[in-house]
PDB file of C-alpha atoms in Angstrom:
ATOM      1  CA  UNK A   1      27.635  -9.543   3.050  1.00 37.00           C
ATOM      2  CA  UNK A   2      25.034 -11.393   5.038  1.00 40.00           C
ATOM      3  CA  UNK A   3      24.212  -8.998   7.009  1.00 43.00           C
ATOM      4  CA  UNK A   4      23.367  -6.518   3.910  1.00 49.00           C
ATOM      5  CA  UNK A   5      21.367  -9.416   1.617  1.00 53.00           C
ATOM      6  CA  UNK A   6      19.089  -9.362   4.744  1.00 55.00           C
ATOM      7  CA  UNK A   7      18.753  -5.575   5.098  1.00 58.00           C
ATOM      8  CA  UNK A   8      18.171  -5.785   1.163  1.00 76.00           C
ATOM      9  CA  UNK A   9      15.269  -8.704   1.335  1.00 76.00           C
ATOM     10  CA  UNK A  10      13.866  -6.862   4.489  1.00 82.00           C
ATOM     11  CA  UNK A  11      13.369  -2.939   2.165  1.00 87.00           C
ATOM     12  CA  UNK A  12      12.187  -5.520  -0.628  1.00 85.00           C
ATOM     13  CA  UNK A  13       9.719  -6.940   1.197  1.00 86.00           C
ATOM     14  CA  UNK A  14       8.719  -3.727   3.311  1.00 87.00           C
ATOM     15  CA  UNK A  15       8.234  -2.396   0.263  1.00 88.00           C
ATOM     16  CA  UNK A  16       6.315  -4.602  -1.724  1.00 88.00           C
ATOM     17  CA  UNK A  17       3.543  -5.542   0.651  1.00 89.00           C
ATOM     18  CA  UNK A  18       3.338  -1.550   1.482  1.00 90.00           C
ATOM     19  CA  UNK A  19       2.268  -1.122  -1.664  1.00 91.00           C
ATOM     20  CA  UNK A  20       0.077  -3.446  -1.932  1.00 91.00           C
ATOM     21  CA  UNK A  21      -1.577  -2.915   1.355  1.00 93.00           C
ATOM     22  CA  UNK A  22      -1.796   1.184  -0.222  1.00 94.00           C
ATOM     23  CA  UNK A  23      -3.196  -0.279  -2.830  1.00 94.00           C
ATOM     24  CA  UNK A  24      -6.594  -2.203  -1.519  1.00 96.00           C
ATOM     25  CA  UNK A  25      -6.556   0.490   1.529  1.00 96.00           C
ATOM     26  CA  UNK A  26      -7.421   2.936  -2.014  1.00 97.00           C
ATOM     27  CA  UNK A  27      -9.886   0.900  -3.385  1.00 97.00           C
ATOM     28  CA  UNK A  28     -11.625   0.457  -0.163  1.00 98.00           C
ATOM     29  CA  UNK A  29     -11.315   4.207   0.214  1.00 98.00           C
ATOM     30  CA  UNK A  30     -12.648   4.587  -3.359  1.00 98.00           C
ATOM     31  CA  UNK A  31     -15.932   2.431  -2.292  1.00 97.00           C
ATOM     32  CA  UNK A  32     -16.397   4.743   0.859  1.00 97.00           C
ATOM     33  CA  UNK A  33     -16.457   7.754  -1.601  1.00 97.00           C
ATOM     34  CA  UNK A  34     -18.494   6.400  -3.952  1.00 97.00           C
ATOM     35  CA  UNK A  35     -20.949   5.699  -1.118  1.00 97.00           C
ATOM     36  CA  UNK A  36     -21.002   8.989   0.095  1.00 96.00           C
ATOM     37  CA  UNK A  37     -21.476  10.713  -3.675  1.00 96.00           C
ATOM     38  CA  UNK A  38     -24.462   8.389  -4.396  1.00 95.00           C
ATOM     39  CA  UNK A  39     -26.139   8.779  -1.104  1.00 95.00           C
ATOM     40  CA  UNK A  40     -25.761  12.905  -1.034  1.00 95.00           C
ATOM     41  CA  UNK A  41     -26.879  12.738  -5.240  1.00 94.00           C
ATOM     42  CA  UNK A  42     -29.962  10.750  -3.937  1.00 92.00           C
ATOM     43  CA  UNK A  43     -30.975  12.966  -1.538  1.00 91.00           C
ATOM     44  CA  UNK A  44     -30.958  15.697  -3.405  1.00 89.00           C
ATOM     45  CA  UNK A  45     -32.822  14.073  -6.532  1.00 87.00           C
ATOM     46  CA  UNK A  46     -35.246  13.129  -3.995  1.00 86.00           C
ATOM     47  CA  UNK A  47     -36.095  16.853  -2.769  1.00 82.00           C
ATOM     48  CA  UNK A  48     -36.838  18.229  -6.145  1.00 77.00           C
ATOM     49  CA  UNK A  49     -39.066  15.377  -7.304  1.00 72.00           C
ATOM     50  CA  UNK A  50     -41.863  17.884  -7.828  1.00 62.00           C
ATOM     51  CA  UNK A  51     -40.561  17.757 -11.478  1.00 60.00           C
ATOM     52  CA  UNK A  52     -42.088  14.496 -13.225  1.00 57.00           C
ATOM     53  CA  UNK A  53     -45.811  14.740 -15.454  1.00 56.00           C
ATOM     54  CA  UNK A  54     -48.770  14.790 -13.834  1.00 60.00           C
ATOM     55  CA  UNK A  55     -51.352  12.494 -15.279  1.00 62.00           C
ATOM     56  CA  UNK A  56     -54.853  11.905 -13.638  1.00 63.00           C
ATOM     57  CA  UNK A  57     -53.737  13.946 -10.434  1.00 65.00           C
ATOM     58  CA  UNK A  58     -50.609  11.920 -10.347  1.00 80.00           C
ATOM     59  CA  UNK A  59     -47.275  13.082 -10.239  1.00 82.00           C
ATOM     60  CA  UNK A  60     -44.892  10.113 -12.148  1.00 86.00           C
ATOM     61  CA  UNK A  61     -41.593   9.753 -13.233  1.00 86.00           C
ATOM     62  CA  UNK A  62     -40.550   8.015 -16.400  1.00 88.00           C
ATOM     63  CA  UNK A  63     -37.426   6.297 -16.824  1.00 91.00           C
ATOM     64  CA  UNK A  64     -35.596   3.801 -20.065  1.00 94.00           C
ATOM     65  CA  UNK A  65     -34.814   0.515 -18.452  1.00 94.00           C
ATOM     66  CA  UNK A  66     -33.270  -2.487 -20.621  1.00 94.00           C
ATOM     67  CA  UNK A  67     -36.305  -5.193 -21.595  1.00 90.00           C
ATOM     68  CA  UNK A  68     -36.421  -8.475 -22.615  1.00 87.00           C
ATOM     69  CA  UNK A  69     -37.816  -8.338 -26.319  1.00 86.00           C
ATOM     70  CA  UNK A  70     -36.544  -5.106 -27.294  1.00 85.00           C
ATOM     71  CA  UNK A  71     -33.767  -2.538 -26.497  1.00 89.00           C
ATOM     72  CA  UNK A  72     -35.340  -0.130 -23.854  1.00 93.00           C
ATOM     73  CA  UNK A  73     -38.253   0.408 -22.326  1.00 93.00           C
ATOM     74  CA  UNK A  74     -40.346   3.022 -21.044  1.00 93.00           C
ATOM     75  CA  UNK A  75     -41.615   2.985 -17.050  1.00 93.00           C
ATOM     76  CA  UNK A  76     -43.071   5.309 -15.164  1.00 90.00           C
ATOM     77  CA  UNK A  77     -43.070   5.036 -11.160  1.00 89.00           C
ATOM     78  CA  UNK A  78     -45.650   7.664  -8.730  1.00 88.00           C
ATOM     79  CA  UNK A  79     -43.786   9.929  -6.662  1.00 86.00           C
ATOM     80  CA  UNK A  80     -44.453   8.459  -3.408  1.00 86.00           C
ATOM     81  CA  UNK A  81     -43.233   5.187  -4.685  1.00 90.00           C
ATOM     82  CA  UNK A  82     -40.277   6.366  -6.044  1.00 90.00           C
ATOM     83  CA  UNK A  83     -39.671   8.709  -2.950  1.00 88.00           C
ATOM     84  CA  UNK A  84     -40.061   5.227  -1.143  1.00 91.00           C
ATOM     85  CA  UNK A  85     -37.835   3.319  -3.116  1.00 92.00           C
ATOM     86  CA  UNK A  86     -34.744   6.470  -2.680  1.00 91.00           C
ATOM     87  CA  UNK A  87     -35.766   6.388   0.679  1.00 91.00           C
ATOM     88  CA  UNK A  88     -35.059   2.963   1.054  1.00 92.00           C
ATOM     89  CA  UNK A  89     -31.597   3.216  -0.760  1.00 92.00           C
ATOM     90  CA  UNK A  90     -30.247   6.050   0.713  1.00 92.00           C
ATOM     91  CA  UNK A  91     -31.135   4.520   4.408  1.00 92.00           C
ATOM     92  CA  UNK A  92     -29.316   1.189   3.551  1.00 93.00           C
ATOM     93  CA  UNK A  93     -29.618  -0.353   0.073  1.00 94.00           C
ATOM     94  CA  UNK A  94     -26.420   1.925  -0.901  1.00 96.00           C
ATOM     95  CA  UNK A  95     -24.421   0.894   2.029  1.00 96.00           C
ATOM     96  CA  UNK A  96     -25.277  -2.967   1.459  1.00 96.00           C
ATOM     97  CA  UNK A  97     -23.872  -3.162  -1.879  1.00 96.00           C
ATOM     98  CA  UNK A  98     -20.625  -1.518  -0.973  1.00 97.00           C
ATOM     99  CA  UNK A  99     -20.493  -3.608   1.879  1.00 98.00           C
ATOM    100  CA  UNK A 100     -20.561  -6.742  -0.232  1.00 97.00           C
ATOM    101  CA  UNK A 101     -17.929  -5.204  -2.534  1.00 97.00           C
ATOM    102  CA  UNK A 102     -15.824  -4.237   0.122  1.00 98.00           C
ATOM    103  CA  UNK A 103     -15.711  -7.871   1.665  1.00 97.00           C
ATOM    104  CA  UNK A 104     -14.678  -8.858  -1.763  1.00 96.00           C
ATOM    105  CA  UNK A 105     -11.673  -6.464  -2.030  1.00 97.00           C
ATOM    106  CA  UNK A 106     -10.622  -7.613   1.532  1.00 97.00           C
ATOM    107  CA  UNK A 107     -10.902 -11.221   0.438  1.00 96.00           C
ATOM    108  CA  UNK A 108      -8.631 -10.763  -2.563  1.00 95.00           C
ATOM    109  CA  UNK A 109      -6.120  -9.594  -0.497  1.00 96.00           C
ATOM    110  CA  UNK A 110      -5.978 -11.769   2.233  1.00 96.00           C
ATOM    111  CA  UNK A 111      -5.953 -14.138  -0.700  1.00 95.00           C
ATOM    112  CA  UNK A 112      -2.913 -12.262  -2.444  1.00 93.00           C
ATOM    113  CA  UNK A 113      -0.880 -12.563   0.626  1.00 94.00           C
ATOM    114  CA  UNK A 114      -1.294 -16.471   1.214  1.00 94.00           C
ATOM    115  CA  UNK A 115      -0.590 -16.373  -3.092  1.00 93.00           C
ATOM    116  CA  UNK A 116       2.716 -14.650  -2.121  1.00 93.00           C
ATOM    117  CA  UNK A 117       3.374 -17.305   0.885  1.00 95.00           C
ATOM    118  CA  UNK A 118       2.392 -20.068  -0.988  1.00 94.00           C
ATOM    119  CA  UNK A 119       4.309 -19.497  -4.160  1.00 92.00           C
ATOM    120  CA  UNK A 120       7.469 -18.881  -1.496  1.00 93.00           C
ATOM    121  CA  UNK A 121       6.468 -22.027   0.571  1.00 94.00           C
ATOM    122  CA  UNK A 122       4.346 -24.402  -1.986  1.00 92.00           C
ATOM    123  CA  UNK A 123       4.986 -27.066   1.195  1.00 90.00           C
ATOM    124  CA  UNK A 124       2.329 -25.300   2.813  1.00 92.00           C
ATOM    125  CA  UNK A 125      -0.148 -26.459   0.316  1.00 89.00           C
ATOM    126  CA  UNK A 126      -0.997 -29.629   2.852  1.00 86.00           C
ATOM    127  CA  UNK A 127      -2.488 -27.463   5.269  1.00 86.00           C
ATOM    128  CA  UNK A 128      -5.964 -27.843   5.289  1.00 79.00           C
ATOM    129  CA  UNK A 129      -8.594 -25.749   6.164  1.00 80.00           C
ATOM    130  CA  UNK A 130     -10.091 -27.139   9.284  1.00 69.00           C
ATOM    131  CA  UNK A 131      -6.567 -27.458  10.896  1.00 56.00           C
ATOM    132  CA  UNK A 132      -5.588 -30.870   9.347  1.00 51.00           C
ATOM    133  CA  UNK A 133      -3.447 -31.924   6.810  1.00 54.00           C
ATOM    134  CA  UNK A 134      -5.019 -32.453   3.430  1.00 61.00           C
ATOM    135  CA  UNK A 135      -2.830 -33.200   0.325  1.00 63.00           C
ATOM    136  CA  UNK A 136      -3.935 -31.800  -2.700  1.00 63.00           C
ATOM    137  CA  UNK A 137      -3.809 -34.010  -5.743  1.00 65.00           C
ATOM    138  CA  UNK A 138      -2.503 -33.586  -9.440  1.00 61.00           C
ATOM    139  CA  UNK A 139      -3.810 -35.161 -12.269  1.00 60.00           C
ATOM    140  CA  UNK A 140      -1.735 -37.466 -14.244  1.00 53.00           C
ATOM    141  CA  UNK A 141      -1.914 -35.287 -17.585  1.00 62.00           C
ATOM    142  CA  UNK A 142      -1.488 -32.177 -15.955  1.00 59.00           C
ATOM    143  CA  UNK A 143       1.805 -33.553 -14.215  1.00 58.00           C
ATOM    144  CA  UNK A 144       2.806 -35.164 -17.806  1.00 58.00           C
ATOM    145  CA  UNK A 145       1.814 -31.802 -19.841  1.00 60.00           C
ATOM    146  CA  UNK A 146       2.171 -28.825 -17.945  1.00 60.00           C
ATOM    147  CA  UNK A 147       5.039 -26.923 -16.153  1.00 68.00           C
ATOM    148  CA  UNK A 148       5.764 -26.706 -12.554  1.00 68.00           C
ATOM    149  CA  UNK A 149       4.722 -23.409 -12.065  1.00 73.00           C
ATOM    150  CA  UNK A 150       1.611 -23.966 -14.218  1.00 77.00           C
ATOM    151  CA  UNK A 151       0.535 -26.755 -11.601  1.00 75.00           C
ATOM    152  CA  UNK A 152       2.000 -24.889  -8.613  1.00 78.00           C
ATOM    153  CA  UNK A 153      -0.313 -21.583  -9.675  1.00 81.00           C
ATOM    154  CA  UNK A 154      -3.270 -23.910 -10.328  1.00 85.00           C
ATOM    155  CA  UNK A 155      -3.318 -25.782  -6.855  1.00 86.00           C
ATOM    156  CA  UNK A 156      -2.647 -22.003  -5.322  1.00 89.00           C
ATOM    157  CA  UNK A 157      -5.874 -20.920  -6.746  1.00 87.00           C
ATOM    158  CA  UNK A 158      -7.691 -23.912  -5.849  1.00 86.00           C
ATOM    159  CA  UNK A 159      -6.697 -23.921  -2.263  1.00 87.00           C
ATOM    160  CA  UNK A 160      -6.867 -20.104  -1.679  1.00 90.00           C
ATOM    161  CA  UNK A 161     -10.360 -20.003  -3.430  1.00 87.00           C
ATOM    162  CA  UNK A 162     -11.962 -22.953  -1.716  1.00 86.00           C
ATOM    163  CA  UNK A 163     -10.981 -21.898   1.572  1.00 88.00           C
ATOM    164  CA  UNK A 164     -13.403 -18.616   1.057  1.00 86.00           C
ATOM    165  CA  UNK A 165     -16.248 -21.341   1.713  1.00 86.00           C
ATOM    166  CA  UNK A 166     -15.259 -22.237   4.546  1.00 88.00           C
ATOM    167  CA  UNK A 167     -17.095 -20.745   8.028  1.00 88.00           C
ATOM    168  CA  UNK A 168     -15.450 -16.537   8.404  1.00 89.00           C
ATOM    169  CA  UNK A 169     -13.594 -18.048  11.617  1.00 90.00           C
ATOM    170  CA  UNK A 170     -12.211 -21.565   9.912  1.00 91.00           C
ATOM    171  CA  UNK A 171     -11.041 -19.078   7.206  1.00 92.00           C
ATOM    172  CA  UNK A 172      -9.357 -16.585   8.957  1.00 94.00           C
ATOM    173  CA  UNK A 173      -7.523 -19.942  11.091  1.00 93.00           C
ATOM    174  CA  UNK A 174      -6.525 -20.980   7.527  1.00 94.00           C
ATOM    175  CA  UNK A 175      -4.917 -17.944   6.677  1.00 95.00           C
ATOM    176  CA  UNK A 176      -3.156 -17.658  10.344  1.00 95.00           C
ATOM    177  CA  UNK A 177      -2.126 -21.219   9.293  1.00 94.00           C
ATOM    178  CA  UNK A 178      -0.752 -20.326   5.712  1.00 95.00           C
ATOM    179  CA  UNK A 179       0.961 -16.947   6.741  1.00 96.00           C
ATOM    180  CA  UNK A 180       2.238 -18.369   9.890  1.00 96.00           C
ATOM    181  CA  UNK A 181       1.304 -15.114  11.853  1.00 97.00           C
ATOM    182  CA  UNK A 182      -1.367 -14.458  14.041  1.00 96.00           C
ATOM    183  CA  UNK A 183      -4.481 -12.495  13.037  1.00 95.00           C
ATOM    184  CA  UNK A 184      -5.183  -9.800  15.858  1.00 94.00           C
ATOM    185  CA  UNK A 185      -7.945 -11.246  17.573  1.00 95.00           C
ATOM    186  CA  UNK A 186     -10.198  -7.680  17.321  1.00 95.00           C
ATOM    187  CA  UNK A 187      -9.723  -7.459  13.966  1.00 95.00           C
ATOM    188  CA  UNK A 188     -10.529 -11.233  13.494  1.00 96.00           C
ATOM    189  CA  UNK A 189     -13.606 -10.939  15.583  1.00 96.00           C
ATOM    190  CA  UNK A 190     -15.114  -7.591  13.643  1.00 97.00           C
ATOM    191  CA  UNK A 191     -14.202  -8.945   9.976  1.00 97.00           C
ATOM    192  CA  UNK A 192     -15.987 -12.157  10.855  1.00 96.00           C
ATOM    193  CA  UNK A 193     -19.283 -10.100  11.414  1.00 97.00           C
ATOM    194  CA  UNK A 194     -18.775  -7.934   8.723  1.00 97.00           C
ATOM    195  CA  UNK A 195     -18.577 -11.179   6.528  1.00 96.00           C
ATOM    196  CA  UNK A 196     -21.369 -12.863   8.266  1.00 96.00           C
ATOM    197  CA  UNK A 197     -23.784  -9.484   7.447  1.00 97.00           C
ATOM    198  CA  UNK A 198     -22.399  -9.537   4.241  1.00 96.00           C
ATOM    199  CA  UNK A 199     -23.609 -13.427   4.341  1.00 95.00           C
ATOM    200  CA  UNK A 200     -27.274 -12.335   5.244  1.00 96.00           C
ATOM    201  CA  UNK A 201     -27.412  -9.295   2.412  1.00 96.00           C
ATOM    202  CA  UNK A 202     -26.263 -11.704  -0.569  1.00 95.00           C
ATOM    203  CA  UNK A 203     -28.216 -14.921   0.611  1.00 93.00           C
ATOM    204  CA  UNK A 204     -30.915 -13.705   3.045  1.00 90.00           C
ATOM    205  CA  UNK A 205     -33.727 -11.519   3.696  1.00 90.00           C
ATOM    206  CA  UNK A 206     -31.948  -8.919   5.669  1.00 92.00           C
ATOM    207  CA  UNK A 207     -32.652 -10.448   9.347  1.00 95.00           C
ATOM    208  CA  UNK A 208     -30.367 -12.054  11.097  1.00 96.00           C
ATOM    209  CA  UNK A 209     -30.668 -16.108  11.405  1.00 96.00           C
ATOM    210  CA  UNK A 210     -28.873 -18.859  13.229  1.00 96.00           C
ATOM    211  CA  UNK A 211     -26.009 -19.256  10.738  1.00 94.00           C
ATOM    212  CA  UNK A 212     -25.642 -15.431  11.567  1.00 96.00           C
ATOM    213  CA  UNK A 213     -25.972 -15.978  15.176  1.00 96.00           C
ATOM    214  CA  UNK A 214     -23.539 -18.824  14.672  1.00 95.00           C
ATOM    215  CA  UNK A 215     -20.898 -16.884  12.626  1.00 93.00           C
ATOM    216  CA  UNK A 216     -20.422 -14.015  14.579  1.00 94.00           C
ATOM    217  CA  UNK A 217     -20.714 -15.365  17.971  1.00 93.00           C
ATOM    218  CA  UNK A 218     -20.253 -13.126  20.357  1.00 93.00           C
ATOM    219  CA  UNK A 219     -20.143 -10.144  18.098  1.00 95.00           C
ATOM    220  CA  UNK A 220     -23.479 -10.920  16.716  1.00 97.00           C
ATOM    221  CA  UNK A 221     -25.368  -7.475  16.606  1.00 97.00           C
ATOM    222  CA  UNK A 222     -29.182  -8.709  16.848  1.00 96.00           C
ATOM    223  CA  UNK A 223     -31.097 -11.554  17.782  1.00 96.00           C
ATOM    224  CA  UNK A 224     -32.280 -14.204  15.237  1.00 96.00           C
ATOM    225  CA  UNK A 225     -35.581 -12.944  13.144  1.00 95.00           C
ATOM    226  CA  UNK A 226     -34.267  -9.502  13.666  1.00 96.00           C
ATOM    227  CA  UNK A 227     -33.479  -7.103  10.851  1.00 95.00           C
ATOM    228  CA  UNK A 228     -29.831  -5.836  10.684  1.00 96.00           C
ATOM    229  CA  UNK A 229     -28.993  -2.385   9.981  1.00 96.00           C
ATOM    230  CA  UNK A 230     -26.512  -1.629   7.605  1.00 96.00           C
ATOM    231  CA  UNK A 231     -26.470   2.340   7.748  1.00 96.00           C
ATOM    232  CA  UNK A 232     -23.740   4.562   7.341  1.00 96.00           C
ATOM    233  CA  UNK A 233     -22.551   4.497  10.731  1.00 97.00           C
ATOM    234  CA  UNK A 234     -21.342   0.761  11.095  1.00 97.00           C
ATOM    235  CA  UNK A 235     -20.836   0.663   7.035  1.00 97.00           C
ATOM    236  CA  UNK A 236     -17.915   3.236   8.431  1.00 98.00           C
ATOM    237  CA  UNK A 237     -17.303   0.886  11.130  1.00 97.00           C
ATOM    238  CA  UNK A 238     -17.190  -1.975   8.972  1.00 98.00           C
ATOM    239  CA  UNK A 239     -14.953  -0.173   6.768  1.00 98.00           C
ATOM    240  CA  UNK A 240     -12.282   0.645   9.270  1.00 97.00           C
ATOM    241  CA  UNK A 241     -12.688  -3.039  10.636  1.00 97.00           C
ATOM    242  CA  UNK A 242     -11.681  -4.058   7.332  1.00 98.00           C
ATOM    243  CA  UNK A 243      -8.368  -1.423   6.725  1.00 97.00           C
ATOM    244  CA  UNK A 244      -7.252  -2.138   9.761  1.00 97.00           C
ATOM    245  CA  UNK A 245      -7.113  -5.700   9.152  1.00 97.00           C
ATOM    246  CA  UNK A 246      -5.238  -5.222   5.943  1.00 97.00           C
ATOM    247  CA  UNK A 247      -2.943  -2.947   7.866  1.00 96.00           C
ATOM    248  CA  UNK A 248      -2.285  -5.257  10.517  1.00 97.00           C
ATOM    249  CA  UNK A 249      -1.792  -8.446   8.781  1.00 96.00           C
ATOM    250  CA  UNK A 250       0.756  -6.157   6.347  1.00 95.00           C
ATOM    251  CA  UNK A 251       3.114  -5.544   9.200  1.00 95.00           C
ATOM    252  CA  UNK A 252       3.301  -9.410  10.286  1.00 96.00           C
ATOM    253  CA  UNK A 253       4.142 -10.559   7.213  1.00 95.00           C
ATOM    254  CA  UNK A 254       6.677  -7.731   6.940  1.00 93.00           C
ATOM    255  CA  UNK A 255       8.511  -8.953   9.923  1.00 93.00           C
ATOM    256  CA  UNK A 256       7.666 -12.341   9.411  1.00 94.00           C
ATOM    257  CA  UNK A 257       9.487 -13.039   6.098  1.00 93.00           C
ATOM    258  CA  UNK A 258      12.429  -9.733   6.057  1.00 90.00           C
ATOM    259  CA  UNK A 259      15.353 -12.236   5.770  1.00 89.00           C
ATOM    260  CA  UNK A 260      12.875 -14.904   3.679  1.00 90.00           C
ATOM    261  CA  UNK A 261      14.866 -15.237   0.326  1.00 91.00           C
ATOM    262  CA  UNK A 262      11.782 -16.875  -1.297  1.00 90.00           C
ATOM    263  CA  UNK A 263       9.109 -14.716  -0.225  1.00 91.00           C
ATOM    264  CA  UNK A 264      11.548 -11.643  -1.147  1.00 90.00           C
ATOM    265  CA  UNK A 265      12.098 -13.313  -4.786  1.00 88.00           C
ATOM    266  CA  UNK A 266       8.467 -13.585  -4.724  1.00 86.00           C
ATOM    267  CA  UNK A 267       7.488 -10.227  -3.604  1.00 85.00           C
ATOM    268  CA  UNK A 268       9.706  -8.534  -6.547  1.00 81.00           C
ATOM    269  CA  UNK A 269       7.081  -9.806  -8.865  1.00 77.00           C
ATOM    270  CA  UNK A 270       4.557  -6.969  -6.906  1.00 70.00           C
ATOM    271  CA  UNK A 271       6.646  -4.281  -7.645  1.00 56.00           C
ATOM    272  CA  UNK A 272       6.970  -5.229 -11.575  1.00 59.00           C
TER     273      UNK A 272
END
């Protein structure tokens, strides 16, 4: 009987996190596609611009944009500088903004599997993020007012979402620390660049600077002061850093928790 409630959690398990890992490995497929369709639409609006309104020996473009006092508004942009502007988005604008989604969707997952851990192993909660304990606390009303669950899903959430704020290699030691497996140290190493570029897109200038330098480490692509490309060859790159990371940590926590009664009780809910 044993021996066939552990075969049992092990297919539960197997299965639930395989779905889920299908799951974000589509939507991070979906973002690559989307890419590629708004890159190869761009291009191709760009080679027959020849059909805007000429005015004063001037070729522009007019186009409704939301305003501030009023519904729409009417613009009108030269061809060179919209050429320029295409130019610029095709090159790398397109790719940046998926990249920053992408992070995002590779985020919420490693977050959904230390949700599943944690909700199997709340004792884990004391773990803090820079490899010490630190006990979260509980207000008195919630603890007189609310549920057990409802506090247990609160401090979840608060501990899984602070922890995104903490340095890309502090994080990923967090989520070792929570899952109690080990993060393949290639994958680690690649997803901690990809989050530090995604770092410099969001809250830089697009050049690389020390906290750059300092968050990739050895995988650091450029010196400081120098721009970093985001094209379509490492946004692929990036993107199969990213899967395989997902894939990776999948399997681990597979094997890690097949005869785990409460992670298997807790993995059912993923397959509701």
């Amino acid at each position: 009987m044993v021996e066939k409630s552990g075969k049992s959690n092990a297919a539960t398990v197997n299965h639930a996190l395989n779905r889920h890992k299908v799951s974000y490995n589509r939507r991070l497929n979906e973002i690559h596609i989307e890419t590629q369709v708004t890159t190869t639409a761009l291009k191709r609006y760009a080679e027959g611009m020849n059909a805007g309104v000429a005015e004063r020996g001037k070729v522009f473009h007019h186009f409704e944009v939301p305003s501030g006092n009023k519904p729409t508004a009417r613009i009108r942009r030269a061809s060179p500088d919209l050429k320029a502007l295409l130019t610029a988005v095709i090159d790398q604008g397109a790719y940046k903004k998926s990249l920053v989604l992408a992070v995002s969707i590779t985020e919420d997952y490693l977050i959904d599997l230390m949700k599943l851990v944690l909700r199997a192993h709340p004792d884990r909660l004391g773990r803090g993020v820079k490899r010490g304990d630190s006990k979260p606390t509980i207000a008195l009303e919630d603890f007189i007012e609310r549920s057990r669950d409802e506090i247990l899903e609160e401090l979840i959430r608060s501990r899984v979402g602070g922890a995104l704020y903490a340095k890309p290699a502090e994080y990923l030691a967090y989520v070792a620390s929570i899952l109690e497996v080990e993060v393949p140290a290639e994958s680690a190493a690649g997803f901690i660049e990809v989050k530090a570029t995604r770092d410099i897109v969001v809250h830089g200038d697009g050049r690389a600077n020390e906290r750059y330098i300092e968050k990739a480490g050895q995988r650091a692509r450029v010196a400081a002061g120098e721009p970093l490309l985001i094209d379509g060859v490492y946004f692929d790159s990036a993107i199969g850093t990213m899967k395989s990371l997902i894939y990776q940590l999948a399997e681990k926590v597979a094997a890690k928790y097949a005869d785990d009664d409460a992670v298997t009780q807790c993995a059912k809910a993923i397959l509701r």
